Coordinates of N, CA and C in Angstrom, one line a residue:
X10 N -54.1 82.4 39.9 CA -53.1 81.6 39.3 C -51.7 82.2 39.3
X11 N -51.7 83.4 39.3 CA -50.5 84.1 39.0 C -50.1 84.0 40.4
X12 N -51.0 83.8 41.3 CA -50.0 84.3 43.1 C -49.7 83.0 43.1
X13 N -49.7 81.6 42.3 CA -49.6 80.3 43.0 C -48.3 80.5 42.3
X14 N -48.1 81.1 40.4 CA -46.8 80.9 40.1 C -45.7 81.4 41.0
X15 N -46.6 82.1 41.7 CA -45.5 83.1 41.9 C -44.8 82.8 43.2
X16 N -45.9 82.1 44.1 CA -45.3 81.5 45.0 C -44.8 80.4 44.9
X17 N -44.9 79.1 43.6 CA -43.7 78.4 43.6 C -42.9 78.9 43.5
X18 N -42.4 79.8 42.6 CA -41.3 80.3 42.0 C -40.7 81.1 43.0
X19 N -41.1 81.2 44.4 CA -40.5 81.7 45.8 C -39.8 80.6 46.2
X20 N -41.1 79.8 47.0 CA -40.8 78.7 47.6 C -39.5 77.7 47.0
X21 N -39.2 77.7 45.3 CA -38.6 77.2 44.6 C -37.3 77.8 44.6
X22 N -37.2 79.4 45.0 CA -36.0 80.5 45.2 C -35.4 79.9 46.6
X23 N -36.5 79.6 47.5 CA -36.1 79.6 48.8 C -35.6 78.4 49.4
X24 N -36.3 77.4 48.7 CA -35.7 75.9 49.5 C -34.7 75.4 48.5
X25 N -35.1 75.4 47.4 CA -34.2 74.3 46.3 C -33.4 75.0 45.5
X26 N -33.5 76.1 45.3 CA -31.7 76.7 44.8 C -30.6 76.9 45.7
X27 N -31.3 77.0 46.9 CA -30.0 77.2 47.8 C -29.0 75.5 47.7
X28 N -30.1 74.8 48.3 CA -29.4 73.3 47.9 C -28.6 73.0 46.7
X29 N -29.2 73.4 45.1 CA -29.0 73.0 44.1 C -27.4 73.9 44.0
X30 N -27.3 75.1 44.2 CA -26.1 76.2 44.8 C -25.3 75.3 45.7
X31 N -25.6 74.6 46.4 CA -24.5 74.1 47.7 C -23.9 72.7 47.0
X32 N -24.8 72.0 46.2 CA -24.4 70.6 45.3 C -23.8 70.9 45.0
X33 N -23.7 72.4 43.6 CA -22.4 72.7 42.5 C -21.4 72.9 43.4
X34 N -21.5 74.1 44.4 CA -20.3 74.4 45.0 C -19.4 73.1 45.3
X35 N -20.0 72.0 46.5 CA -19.4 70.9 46.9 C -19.3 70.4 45.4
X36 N -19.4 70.5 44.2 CA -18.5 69.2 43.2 C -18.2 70.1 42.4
X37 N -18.0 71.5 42.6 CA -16.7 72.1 42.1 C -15.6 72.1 42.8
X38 N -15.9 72.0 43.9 CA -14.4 71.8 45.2 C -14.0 70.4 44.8
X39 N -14.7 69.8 44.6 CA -14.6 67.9 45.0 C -13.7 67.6 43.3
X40 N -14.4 68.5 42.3 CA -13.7 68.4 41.0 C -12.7 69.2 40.9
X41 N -12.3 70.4 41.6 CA -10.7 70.8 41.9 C -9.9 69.9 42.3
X42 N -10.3 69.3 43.6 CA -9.5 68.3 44.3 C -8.8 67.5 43.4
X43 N -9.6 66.9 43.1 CA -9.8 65.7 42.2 C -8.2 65.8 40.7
X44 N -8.5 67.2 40.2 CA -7.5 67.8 38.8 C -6.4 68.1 39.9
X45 N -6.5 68.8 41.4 CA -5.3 69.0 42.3 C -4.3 67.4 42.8
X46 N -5.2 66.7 43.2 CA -4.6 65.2 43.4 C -3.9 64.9 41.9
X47 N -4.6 65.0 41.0 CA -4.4 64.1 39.6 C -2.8 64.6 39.3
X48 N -3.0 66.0 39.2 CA -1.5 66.8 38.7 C -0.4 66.5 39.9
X49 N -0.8 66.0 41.2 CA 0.1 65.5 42.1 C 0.5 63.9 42.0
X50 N -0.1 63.4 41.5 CA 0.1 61.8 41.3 C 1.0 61.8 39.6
X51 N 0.5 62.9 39.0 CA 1.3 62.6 37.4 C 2.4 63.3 37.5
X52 N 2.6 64.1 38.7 CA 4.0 64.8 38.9 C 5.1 63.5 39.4
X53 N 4.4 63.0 40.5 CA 5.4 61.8 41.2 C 5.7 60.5 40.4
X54 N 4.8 60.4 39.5 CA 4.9 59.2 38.2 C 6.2 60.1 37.6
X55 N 5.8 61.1 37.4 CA 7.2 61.1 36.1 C 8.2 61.1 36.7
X56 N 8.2 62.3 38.3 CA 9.7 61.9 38.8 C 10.7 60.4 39.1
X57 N 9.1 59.8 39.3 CA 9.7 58.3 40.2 C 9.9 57.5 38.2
X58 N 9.5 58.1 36.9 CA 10.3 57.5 35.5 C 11.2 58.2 35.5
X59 N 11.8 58.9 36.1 CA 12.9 59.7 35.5 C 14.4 58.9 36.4
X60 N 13.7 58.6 38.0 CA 14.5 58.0 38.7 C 14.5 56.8 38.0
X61 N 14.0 55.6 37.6 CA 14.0 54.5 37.0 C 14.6 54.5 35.9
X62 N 14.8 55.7 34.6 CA 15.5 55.4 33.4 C 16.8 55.8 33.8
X63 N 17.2 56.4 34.9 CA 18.5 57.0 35.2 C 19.1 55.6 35.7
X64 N 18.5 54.8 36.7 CA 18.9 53.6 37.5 C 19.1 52.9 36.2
X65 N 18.2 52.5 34.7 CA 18.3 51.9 33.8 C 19.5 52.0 33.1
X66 N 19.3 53.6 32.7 CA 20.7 54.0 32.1 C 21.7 53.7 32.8
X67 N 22.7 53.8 34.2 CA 23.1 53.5 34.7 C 23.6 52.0 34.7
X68 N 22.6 51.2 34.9 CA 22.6 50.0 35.1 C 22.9 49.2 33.7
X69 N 23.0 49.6 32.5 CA 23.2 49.2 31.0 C 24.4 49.9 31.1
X70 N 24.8 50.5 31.3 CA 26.6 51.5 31.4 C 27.5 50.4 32.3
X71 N 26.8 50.1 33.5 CA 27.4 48.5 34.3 C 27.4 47.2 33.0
X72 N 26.8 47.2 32.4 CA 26.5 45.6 32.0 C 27.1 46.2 30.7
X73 N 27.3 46.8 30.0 CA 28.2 47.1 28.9 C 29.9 47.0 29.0
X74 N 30.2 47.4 30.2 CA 31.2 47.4 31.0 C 31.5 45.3 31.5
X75 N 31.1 45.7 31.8 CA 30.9 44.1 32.4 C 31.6 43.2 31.3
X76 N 30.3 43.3 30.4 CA 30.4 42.3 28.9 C 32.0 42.4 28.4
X77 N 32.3 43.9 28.1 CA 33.5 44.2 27.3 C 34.7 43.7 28.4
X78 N 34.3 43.7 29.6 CA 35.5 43.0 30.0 C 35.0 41.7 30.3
X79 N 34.2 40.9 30.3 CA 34.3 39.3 29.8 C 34.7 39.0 28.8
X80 N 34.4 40.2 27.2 CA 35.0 39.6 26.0 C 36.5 39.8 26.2
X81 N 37.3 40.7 26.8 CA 38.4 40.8 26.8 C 39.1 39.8 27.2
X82 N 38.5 39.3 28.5 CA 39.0 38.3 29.2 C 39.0 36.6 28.2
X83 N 38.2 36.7 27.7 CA 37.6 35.3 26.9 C 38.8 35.6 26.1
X84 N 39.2 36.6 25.1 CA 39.4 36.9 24.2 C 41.2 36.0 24.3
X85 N 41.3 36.8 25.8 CA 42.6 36.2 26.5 C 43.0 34.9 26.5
X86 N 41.7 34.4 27.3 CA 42.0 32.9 27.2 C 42.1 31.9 26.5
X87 N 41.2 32.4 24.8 CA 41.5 32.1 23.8 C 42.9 31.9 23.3
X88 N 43.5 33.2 23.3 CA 44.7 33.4 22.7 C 45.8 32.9 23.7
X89 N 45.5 32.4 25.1 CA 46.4 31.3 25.6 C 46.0 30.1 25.4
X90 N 45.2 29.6 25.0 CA 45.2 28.4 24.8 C 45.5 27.7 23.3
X91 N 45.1 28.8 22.5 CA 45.5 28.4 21.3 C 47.0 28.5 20.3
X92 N 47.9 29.7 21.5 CA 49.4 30.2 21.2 C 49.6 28.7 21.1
X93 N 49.9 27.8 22.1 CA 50.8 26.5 22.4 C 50.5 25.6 20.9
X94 N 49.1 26.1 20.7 CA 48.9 24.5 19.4 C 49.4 25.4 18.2
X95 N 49.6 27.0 18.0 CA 49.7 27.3 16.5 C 51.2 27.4 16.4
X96 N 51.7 27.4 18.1 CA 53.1 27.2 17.7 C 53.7 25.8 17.5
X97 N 52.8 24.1 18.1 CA 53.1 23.1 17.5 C 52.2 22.9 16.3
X98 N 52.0 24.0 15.4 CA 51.5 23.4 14.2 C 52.7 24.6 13.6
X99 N 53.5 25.4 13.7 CA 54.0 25.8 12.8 C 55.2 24.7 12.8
X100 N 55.7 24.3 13.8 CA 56.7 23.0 14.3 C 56.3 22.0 12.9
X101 N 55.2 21.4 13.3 CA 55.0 20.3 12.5 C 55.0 20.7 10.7
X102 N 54.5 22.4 10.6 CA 54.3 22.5 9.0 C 56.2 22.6 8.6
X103 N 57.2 23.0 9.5 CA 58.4 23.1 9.7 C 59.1 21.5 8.8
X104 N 59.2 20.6 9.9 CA 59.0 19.0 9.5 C 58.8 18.3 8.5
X105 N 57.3 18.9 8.2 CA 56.9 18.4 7.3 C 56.9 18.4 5.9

């Protein structure tokens, strides 16, 4: 009984640990890869947010710009169009 344990426990050294040794190895490589790819894809995510808030920021610095000179401009054409009537309404408060 003892030479049968003993020879599974060969036959079990000799065929199936080497295998069960060669599985871990290939999915310890395959699970490096795996944390090597990941930290390369979350590296190019953040560079390609960092290009995007910069294009953002940038791009709100244009439209801030933009606005303040539409309000200026409006602001303008307010105050030409309404010079003519506050100067015939001081005429008429004049008159009157």
């Amino acid at each position: 009984m003892t030479d049968s344990v003993t020879g599974l426990r060969q036959v079990f050294q000799n065929l199936v640990a080497p295998d069960l040794k060669a599985i871990q190895a290939k999915q310890d490589s395959l699970s490096k890869q795996v944390e090597l790819q990941y930290d390369a894809l979350r590296r190019q995510i953040e560079v390609q947010n960092n290009a995007l808030m910069t294009h953002m920021g940038a791009f709100r610095a244009e439209m801030r710009s933009e606005f303040a000179a539409l309000r200026a401009t409006n602001q303008l054409e307010v105050f030409r169009q309404v010079s003519p009537l506050s100067e015939r309404l001081t005429m008429v408060e004049k008159k009157g």
